[in-house]
mmCIF file of C-alpha atoms in Angstrom:
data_model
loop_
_atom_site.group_PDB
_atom_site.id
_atom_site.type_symbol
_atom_site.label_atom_id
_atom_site.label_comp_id
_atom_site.label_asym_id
_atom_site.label_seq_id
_atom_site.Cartn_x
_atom_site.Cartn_y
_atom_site.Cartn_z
ATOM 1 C CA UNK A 1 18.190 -4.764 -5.424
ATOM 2 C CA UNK A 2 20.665 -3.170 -2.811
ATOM 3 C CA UNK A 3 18.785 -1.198 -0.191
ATOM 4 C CA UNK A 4 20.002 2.712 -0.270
ATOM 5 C CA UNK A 5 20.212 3.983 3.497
ATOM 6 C CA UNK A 6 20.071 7.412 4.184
ATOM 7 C CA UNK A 7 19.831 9.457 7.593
ATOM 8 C CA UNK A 8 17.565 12.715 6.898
ATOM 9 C CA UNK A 9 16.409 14.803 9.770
ATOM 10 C CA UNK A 10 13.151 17.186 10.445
ATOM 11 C CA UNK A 11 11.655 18.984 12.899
ATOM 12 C CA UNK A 12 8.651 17.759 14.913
ATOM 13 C CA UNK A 13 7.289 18.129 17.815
ATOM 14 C CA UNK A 14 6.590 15.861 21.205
ATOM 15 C CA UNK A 15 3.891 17.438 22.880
ATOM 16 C CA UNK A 16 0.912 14.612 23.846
ATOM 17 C CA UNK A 17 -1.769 17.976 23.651
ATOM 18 C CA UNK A 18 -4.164 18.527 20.555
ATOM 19 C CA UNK A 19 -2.859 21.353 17.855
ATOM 20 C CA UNK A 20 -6.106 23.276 19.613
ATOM 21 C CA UNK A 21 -5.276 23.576 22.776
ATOM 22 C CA UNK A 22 -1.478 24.451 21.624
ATOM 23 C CA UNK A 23 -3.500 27.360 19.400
ATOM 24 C CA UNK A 24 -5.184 28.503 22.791
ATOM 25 C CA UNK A 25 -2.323 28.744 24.724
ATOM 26 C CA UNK A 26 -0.022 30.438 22.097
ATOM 27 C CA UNK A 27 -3.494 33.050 21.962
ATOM 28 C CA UNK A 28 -3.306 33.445 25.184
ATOM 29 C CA UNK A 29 0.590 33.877 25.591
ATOM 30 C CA UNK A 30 0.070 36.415 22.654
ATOM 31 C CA UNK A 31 -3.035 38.285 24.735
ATOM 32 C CA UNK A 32 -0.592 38.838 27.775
ATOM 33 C CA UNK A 33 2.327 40.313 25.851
ATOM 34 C CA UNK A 34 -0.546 43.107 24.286
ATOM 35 C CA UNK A 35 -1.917 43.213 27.847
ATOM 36 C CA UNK A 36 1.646 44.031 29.141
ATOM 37 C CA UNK A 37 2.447 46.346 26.264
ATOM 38 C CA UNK A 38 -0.534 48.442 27.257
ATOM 39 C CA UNK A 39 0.267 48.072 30.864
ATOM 40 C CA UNK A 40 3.520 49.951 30.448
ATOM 41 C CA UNK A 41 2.181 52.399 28.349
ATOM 42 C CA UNK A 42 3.428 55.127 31.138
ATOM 43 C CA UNK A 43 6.152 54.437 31.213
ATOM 44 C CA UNK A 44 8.254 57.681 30.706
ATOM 45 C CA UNK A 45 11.297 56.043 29.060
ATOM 46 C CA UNK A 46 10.583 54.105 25.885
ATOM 47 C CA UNK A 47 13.288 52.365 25.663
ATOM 48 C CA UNK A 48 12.934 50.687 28.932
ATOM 49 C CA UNK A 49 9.273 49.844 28.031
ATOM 50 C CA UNK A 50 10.259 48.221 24.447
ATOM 51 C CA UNK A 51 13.235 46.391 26.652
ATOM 52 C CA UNK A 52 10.612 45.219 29.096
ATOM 53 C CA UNK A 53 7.747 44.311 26.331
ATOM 54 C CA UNK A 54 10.429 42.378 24.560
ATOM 55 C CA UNK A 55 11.409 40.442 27.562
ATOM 56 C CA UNK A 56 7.417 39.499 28.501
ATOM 57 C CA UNK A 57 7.469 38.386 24.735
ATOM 58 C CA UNK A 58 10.415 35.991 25.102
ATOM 59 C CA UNK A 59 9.170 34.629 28.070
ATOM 60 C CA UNK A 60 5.807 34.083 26.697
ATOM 61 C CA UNK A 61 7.581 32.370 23.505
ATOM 62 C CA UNK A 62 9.775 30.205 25.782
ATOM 63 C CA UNK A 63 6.667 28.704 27.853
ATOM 64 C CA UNK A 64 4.721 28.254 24.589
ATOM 65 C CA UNK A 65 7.385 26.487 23.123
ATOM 66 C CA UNK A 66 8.042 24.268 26.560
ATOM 67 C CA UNK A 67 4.541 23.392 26.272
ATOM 68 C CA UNK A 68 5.062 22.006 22.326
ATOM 69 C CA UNK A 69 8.496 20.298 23.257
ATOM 70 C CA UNK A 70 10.378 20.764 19.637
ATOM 71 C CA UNK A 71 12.584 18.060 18.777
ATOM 72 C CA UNK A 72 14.934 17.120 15.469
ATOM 73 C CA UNK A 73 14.142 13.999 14.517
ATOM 74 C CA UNK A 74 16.834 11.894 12.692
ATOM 75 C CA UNK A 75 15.241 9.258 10.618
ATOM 76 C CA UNK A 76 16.958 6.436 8.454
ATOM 77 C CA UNK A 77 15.250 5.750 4.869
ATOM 78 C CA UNK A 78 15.294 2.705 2.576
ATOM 79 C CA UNK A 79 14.163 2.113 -1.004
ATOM 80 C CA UNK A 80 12.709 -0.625 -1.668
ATOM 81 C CA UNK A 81 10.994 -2.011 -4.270
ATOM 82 C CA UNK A 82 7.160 -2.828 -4.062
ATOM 83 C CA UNK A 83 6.145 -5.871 -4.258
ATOM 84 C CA UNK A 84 3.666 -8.017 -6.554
ATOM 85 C CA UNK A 85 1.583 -11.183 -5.735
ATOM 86 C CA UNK A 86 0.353 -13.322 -8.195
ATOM 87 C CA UNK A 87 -1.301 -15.627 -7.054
ATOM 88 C CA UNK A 88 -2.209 -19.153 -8.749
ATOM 89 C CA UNK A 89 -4.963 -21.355 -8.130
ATOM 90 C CA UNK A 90 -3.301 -24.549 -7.510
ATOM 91 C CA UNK A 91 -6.579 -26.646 -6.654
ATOM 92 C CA UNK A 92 -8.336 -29.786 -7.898
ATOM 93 C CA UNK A 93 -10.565 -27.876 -9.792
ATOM 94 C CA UNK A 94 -8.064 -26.649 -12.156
ATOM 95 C CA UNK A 95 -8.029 -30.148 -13.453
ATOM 96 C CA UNK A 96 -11.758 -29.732 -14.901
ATOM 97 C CA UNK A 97 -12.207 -28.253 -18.513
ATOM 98 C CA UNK A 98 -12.649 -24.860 -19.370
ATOM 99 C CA UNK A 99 -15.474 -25.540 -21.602
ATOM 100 C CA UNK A 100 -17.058 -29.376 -22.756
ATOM 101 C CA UNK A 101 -14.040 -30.645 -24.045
ATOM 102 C CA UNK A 102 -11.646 -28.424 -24.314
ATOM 103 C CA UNK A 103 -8.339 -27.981 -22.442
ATOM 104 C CA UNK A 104 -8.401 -27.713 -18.381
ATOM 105 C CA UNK A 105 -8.669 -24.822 -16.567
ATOM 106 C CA UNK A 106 -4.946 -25.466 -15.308
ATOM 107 C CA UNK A 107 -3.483 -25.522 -19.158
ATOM 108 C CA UNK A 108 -5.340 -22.803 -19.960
ATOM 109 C CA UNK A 109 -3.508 -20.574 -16.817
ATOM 110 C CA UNK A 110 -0.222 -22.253 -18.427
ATOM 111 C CA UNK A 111 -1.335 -21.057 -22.084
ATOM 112 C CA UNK A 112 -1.874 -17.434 -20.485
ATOM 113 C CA UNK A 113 1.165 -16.695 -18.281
ATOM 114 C CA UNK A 114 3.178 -18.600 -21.230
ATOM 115 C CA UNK A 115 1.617 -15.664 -23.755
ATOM 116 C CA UNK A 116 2.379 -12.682 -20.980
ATOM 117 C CA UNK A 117 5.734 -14.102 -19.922
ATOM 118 C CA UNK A 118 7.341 -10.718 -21.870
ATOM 119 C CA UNK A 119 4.990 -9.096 -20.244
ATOM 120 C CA UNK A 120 5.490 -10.530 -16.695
ATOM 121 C CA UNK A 121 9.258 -10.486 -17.086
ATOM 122 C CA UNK A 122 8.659 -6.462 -17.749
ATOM 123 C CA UNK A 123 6.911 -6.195 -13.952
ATOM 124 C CA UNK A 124 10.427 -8.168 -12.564
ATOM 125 C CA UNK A 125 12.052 -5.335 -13.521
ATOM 126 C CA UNK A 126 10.247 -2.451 -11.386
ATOM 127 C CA UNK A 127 8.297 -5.061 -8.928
ATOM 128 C CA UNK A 128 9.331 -7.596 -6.649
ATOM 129 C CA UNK A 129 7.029 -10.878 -7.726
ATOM 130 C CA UNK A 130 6.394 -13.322 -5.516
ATOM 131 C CA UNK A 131 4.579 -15.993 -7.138
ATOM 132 C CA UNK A 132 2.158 -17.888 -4.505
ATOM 133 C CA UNK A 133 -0.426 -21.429 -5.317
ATOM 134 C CA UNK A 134 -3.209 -21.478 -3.616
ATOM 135 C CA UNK A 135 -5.608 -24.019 -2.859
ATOM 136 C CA UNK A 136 -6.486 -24.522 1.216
ATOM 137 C CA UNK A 137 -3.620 -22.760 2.182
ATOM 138 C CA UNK A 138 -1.490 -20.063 -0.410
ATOM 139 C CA UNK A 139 2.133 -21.451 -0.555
ATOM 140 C CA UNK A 140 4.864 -20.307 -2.440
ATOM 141 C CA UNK A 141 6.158 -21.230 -5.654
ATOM 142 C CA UNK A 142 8.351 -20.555 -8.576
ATOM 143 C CA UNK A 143 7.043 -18.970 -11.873
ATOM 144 C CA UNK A 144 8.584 -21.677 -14.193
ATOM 145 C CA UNK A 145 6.305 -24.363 -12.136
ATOM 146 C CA UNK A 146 3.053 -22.271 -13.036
#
């Protein structure tokens, strides 16, 4: 399967401080624009005291926002598919019998992924499977050996 690329972007934010302390400080950045709105309270010309209240409020807004360093990040995203293990026991003791007698515990795995091949061949479609034998070490191996 062909991986599909694509370059999305969000916003995020750099700052190394917990989203607490950011909460404080925007609090207290908030606090000292109401402080300064009531400090100008006589202030004959209300126009000049919104003007100045709006300026304390943008300057509070900058700093906060200094302090949580916004960024755009631009990422890069690729499908891919998930992959499967199946993994085979590919030990000596697959030679002994399933039960007294009957067929070994290696024919029977055979007799299995032989009956759920349609099956199997199904999970190729959406998976990646990667077939692996294991004994001491896992090692891989091709589905048609199994």
């Amino acid at each position: 399967m062909e991986r599909a690329i694509r370059e999305t972007w969000r916003v995020g934010v750099l700052t190394p401080l917990p989203g607490w302390a950011v909460a404080i400080l925007a609090a207290a950045a908030a606090a000292s624009v109401l402080l300064a709105w009531r400090g100008l309270r006589r202030e004959p010309d209300p126009r000049r005291r919104r003007l100045l209240t709006l300026l304390r409020a943008a300057s509070a807004l900058l700093a906060v926002a200094l302090l949580v360093e916004p960024a755009i990040l631009r990422l890069q995203l690729a499908r891919v598919r998930h992959r499967l293990a199946v993994l085979v026991d590919g030990s000596r003791s697959m030679r002994f019998p399933v039960a007294a007698g009957g067929p070994s515990r290696a024919e029977a795995v055979a007799a299995l992924v032989a009956a759920h091949r349609r099956d199997l061949a199904g999970l190729a479609e959406r998976y990646d499977v990667d077939w692996y034998a294991f004994g001491g070490d896992a090692s891989p191996t091709d589905a048609a050996a199994v």
